[in-house]
Amino acid sequence: IMGIEKHEVLIGSERIKSAVEKVAEEINSYALSHGIKRMHVLWVADGALMFAADLLRALPRDLEIIVSSVRASSYGNSLSPAHEPVICGDIGQFKDCDVLVVDDVLDTGGTMRALLESLKSAGARSAKSCVLISKRILFPREVEADFKCFEAGSEFVYGYGLDFKGLHRNLPCICVFRENGKGRFVAGVLPDISEGISGQRSTGCSGSGAGCVLSRTCRSFGVFQKWKARYIYPDDRCGCV
């Protein structure tokens, strides 16, 4: 594909297709087991555009679908969540409805929590969440996804609807952002914790900083402790910094 060679592909289009179809089956099973014949799919603009479109096509035709969109974001032009979620959309229309919220990435869970709470306050009969990517994080998430396609570590991802400062939403795959040959980590999000910096398996901080995943994250993103300090507990802090 022209232009893809300059992007580092994390998840290819075929893997995305298979994962979306699998999640669609899970959603349909949930709907059948709960007697849901009509579902309102509320997709979050702009990042969930491609994911929502493919998911809708993968859902069975006998499940009635009503599609709406809402704008909710805590990122702006930043690579990591920068403020409390701002929601723009008519949530009040979902009273007595079964709603599936479809979003691109779940990190802190703040945006999804705000949406689900708003739906509950509006009188929705049920409200479930579905995300393309769930990030592994260092602190308790505000809400977990009911359905998800992939789990990812700390590196910033884009493509397949996700943008990098407004660009690259049209890529058919999910790519990872690199800076000077290294991954750009998202504040408060864990890298792959199966290996430490030295390549040895690590289960936590050794106290020395050598091969310590938590050390790498804490050193790079100390500012995160100011950002949402209520999620940082003494036992979770890295002892080597």
Coordinates of C-alpha atoms in Angstrom, one line a residue:
I1 CA 0.0 0.0 0.0
M2 CA 1.5 3.3 -1.0
G3 CA 2.6 5.4 1.9
I4 CA 2.3 2.6 4.5
E5 CA 6.1 1.9 4.3
K6 CA 6.9 5.0 6.5
H7 CA 4.5 3.8 9.2
E8 CA 5.3 1.0 11.6
V9 CA 2.3 -1.3 11.5
L10 CA 1.2 -2.7 14.8
I11 CA -2.0 -4.4 13.8
G12 CA -2.7 -5.3 10.2
S13 CA -6.0 -5.0 8.3
E14 CA -6.7 -8.8 8.3
R15 CA -6.3 -9.0 12.1
I16 CA -8.6 -6.1 12.5
K17 CA -11.2 -7.7 10.3
S18 CA -11.1 -10.9 12.3
A19 CA -11.3 -9.2 15.6
V20 CA -14.2 -7.0 14.6
E21 CA -16.2 -10.0 13.4
K22 CA -15.4 -11.9 16.7
V23 CA -16.6 -8.9 18.8
A24 CA -19.8 -8.6 16.6
E25 CA -20.6 -12.3 17.4
E26 CA -20.1 -11.5 21.2
I27 CA -22.4 -8.5 21.0
N28 CA -25.0 -10.6 19.2
S29 CA -24.8 -13.3 21.8
Y30 CA -25.3 -10.7 24.5
A31 CA -28.3 -9.3 22.7
L32 CA -29.9 -12.7 22.2
S33 CA -29.3 -13.7 25.9
H34 CA -30.9 -10.5 27.1
G35 CA -33.8 -10.4 24.7
I36 CA -32.6 -7.3 22.9
K37 CA -34.1 -7.0 19.4
R38 CA -33.2 -3.3 18.8
M39 CA -29.9 -1.7 19.8
H40 CA -28.8 1.9 19.6
V41 CA -25.2 2.1 18.6
L42 CA -23.7 5.3 19.8
W43 CA -20.3 5.8 18.3
V44 CA -17.8 8.3 19.5
A45 CA -16.5 10.8 16.9
D46 CA -14.1 11.0 15.4
G47 CA -11.8 8.1 16.3
A48 CA -14.4 5.3 16.2
L49 CA -15.6 6.1 12.7
M50 CA -14.0 3.2 10.8
F51 CA -14.3 0.7 13.7
A52 CA -18.0 1.5 14.1
A53 CA -18.7 1.2 10.4
D54 CA -17.1 -2.2 10.2
L55 CA -18.7 -3.4 13.4
L56 CA -22.2 -2.3 12.1
R57 CA -21.6 -4.3 8.9
A58 CA -20.6 -7.4 10.9
L59 CA -23.6 -7.4 13.2
P60 CA -26.5 -9.7 12.1
R61 CA -29.3 -8.3 10.0
D62 CA -32.0 -9.5 12.3
L63 CA -30.7 -7.3 15.1
E64 CA -32.3 -3.9 14.5
I65 CA -29.7 -1.1 14.7
I66 CA -30.2 2.6 15.2
V67 CA -27.0 4.6 14.8
S68 CA -26.1 7.9 16.5
S69 CA -22.9 9.7 17.2
V70 CA -21.6 11.7 20.0
R71 CA -18.4 13.8 20.4
A72 CA -16.4 13.2 23.5
S73 CA -12.7 13.8 24.1
S74 CA -10.1 14.4 26.7
Y75 CA -7.1 14.4 24.3
G76 CA -7.3 17.5 22.1
N77 CA -3.9 17.7 20.2
S78 CA -2.1 15.9 23.0
L79 CA -0.7 12.3 22.9
S80 CA -2.2 11.5 26.3
P81 CA -5.4 12.5 28.1
A82 CA -5.1 16.2 29.1
H83 CA -8.4 17.1 30.8
E84 CA -11.7 15.8 32.0
P85 CA -14.0 14.5 29.2
V86 CA -16.2 16.9 27.3
I87 CA -19.3 15.4 25.8
C88 CA -21.3 17.0 23.0
G89 CA -24.5 15.3 21.9
D90 CA -28.1 14.6 22.8
I91 CA -28.0 11.8 25.4
G92 CA -31.6 12.4 26.5
Q93 CA -32.9 10.6 23.4
F94 CA -31.9 7.2 24.8
K95 CA -34.5 6.9 27.6
D96 CA -35.7 3.2 27.8
C97 CA -33.2 2.2 25.1
D98 CA -30.5 -0.5 24.9
V99 CA -27.4 1.4 24.0
L100 CA -23.9 0.2 22.9
V101 CA -21.2 2.9 23.1
V102 CA -18.5 2.3 20.5
D103 CA -15.2 4.1 21.0
D104 CA -11.6 3.7 19.7
V105 CA -9.3 3.6 22.7
L106 CA -9.9 3.0 26.4
D107 CA -7.1 4.3 28.6
T108 CA -8.2 5.9 31.9
G109 CA -11.8 5.1 31.2
G110 CA -12.8 8.6 32.0
T111 CA -14.6 9.4 28.7
M112 CA -16.4 6.0 28.7
R113 CA -17.4 6.4 32.3
A114 CA -18.8 9.9 31.6
L115 CA -20.8 8.6 28.6
L116 CA -22.2 5.6 30.5
E117 CA -23.2 7.7 33.5
S118 CA -24.9 10.2 31.2
L119 CA -26.9 7.4 29.6
K120 CA -27.9 6.0 32.9
S121 CA -29.0 9.4 34.1
A122 CA -31.0 9.8 30.9
G123 CA -32.9 6.6 31.7
A124 CA -31.3 4.2 29.2
R125 CA -32.5 0.6 29.9
S126 CA -29.0 -0.7 29.4
A127 CA -25.7 0.7 28.4
K128 CA -22.7 -1.4 27.3
S129 CA -19.3 -0.4 26.0
C130 CA -17.2 -1.6 23.1
V131 CA -13.7 -0.4 22.2
L132 CA -11.2 -1.2 19.5
I133 CA -8.2 -1.0 21.8
S134 CA -8.0 -1.3 25.6
K135 CA -4.7 0.1 27.0
R136 CA -2.8 -1.6 29.8
I137 CA -2.5 1.0 32.6
L138 CA -0.6 1.6 35.9
F139 CA -3.7 2.6 38.0
P140 CA -7.3 1.5 38.5
R141 CA -9.3 2.3 35.4
E142 CA -12.6 4.2 35.9
V143 CA -14.5 1.7 33.9
E144 CA -13.7 -1.5 31.9
A145 CA -15.0 -2.2 28.4
D146 CA -17.7 -4.8 28.0
F147 CA -16.4 -5.8 24.6
K148 CA -12.9 -5.1 23.1
C149 CA -11.0 -6.1 20.0
F150 CA -7.4 -5.7 21.2
E151 CA -5.2 -4.9 24.2
A152 CA -2.2 -2.7 23.7
G153 CA 0.7 -1.3 25.7
S154 CA 1.9 2.3 26.2
E155 CA 2.9 3.4 22.8
F156 CA 0.7 5.9 21.0
V157 CA -1.2 4.3 18.1
Y158 CA -3.0 5.8 15.1
G159 CA -4.6 4.7 11.8
Y160 CA -7.9 2.9 11.2
G161 CA -9.8 6.0 12.4
L162 CA -7.4 7.0 15.1
D163 CA -5.4 10.2 14.4
F164 CA -2.0 11.5 15.0
K165 CA -2.6 15.3 15.5
G166 CA -5.5 15.1 13.0
L167 CA -3.7 13.0 10.4
H168 CA -3.6 9.3 9.2
R169 CA -7.2 8.4 10.1
N170 CA -7.5 6.9 6.6
L171 CA -4.9 4.2 7.1
P172 CA -6.4 0.7 6.9
C173 CA -4.2 -0.6 9.7
I174 CA -3.2 0.4 13.2
C175 CA 0.3 1.9 13.5
V176 CA 2.6 2.9 16.3
F177 CA 4.2 6.3 16.7
R178 CA 8.0 6.3 16.9
E179 CA 10.2 9.2 17.9
N180 CA 13.9 9.0 17.2
G181 CA 13.5 5.2 16.8
K182 CA 11.8 4.8 20.2
G183 CA 8.2 4.4 21.1
R184 CA 6.4 7.4 22.4
F185 CA 4.7 6.2 25.6
V186 CA 1.3 7.5 26.9
A187 CA 1.4 8.8 30.4
G188 CA 0.3 6.2 33.0
V189 CA 0.0 3.4 30.6
L190 CA 2.0 0.2 30.9
P191 CA 4.4 -1.1 28.2
D192 CA 4.5 -4.8 27.7
I193 CA 5.1 -5.9 31.3
S194 CA 6.2 -9.4 30.3
E195 CA 9.8 -8.0 29.8
G196 CA 11.8 -5.4 31.6
I197 CA 14.2 -2.9 30.0
S198 CA 17.1 -5.4 30.1
G199 CA 15.0 -8.0 28.3
Q200 CA 14.6 -10.1 31.5
R201 CA 11.2 -11.0 32.8
S202 CA 10.1 -8.5 35.4
T203 CA 7.3 -8.6 37.9
G204 CA 7.9 -5.2 39.5
C205 CA 10.5 -2.8 40.8
S206 CA 13.8 -4.3 41.9
G207 CA 14.7 -1.1 43.7
S208 CA 17.8 -0.5 41.6
G209 CA 16.1 0.6 38.4
A210 CA 17.8 -2.1 36.3
G211 CA 15.3 -3.9 34.2
C212 CA 12.4 -2.2 35.9
V213 CA 9.3 -1.5 33.8
L214 CA 7.8 0.8 36.5
S215 CA 11.0 2.7 36.7
R216 CA 10.9 3.5 33.0
T217 CA 7.3 4.6 33.1
C218 CA 7.7 6.7 36.2
R219 CA 10.8 8.4 35.1
S220 CA 9.4 9.3 31.7
F221 CA 6.0 10.4 33.0
G222 CA 6.5 11.8 36.5
V223 CA 4.1 14.6 35.4
F224 CA 1.4 12.0 35.4
Q225 CA 1.3 12.0 39.2
K226 CA 0.1 15.6 39.1
W227 CA -2.4 14.8 36.3
K228 CA -4.6 12.3 38.2
A229 CA -2.9 11.8 41.5
R230 CA -6.0 10.1 43.0
Y231 CA -5.1 7.0 41.0
I232 CA -1.5 6.8 42.3
Y233 CA -1.2 4.9 45.5
P234 CA 2.0 4.5 47.6
D235 CA 2.3 0.7 46.9
D236 CA 2.1 1.4 43.1
R237 CA 5.0 3.9 43.0
C238 CA 8.3 2.7 41.6
G239 CA 10.8 2.5 44.5
C240 CA 13.8 3.1 42.3
V241 CA 13.0 6.7 41.3

